[in-house]
Short mmCIF file of C-alpha atoms in Angstrom, two decimals:
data_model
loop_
_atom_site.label_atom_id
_atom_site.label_comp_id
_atom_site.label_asym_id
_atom_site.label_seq_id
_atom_site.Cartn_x
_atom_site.Cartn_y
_atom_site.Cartn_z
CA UNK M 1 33.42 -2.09 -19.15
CA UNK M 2 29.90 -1.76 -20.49
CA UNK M 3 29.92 -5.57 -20.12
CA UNK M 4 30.33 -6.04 -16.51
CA UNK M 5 28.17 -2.57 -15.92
CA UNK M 6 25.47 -4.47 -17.48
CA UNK M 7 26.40 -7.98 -15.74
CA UNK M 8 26.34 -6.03 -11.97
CA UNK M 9 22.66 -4.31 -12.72
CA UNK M 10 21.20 -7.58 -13.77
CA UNK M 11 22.87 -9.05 -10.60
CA UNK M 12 21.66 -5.82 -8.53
CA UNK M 13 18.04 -6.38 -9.98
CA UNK M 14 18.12 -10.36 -8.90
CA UNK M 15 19.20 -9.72 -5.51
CA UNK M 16 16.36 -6.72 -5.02
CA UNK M 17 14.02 -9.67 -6.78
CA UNK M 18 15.32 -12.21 -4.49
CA UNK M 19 14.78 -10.22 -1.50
CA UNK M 20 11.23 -9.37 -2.55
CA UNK M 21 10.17 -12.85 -2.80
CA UNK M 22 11.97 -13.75 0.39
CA UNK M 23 9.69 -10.75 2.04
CA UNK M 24 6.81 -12.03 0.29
CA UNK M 25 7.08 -15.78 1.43
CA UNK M 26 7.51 -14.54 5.32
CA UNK M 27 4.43 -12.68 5.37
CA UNK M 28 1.88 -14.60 7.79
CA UNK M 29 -1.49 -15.41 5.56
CA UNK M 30 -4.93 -15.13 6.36
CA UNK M 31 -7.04 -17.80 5.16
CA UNK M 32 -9.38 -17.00 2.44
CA UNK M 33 -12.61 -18.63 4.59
CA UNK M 34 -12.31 -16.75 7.38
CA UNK M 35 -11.86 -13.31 5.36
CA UNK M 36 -14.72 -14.26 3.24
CA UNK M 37 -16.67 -14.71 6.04
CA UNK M 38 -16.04 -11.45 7.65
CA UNK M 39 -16.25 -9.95 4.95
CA UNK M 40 -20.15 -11.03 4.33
CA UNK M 41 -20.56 -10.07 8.32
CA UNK M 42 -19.50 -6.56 7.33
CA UNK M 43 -21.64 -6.44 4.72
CA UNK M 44 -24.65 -7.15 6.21
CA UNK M 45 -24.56 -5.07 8.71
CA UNK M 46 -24.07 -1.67 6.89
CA UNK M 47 -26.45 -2.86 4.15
CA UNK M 48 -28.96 -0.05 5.29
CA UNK M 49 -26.41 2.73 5.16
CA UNK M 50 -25.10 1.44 1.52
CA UNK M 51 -26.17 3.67 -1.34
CA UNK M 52 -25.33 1.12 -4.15
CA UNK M 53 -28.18 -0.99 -2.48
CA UNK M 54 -30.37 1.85 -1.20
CA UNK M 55 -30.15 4.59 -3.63
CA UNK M 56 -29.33 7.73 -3.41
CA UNK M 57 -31.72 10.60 -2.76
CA UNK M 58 -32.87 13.50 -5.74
CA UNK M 59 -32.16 15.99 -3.58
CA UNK M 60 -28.42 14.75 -1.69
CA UNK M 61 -27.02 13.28 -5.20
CA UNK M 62 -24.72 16.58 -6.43
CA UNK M 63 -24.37 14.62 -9.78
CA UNK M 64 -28.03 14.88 -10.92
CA UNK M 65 -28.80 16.96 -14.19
CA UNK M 66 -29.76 20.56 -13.33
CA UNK M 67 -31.45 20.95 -16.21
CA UNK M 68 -33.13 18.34 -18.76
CA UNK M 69 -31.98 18.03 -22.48
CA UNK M 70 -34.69 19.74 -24.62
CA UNK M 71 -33.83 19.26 -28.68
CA UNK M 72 -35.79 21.59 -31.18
#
């Protein structure tokens, strides 16, 4: 019994694997160009509010040191 058990999961786990792909090769695609290219056009126009490119200021960043490392 342990044989066919075995034999219907591995069956069970093509059809779920068949059906996944099937899923998968329906699914309209967006060329790669055109997202690119909005993706650039987002980017430049929030650079100004971007803190990786602007910085972040002393007093708004919560992860600046309170206190500075003095060794004796």
């Amino acid at each position: 019994m342990s044989i066919k058990k075995s034999g219907s999961s591995s069956v069970i786990q093509a059809q779920k694997l068949v059906d996944q792909l099937r899923m998968e090769a329906s699914m309209e695609r967006v060329k790669i160009s055109l997202t690119a290219a909005d993706l650039v056009q987002y980017c430049q126009e929030h650079r100004r509010s971007d803190p990786l490119l602007t910085g972040i200021a002393a007093s708004a960043n919560p992860f600046k040191d309170k206190k500075t490392c003095v060794l004796l």
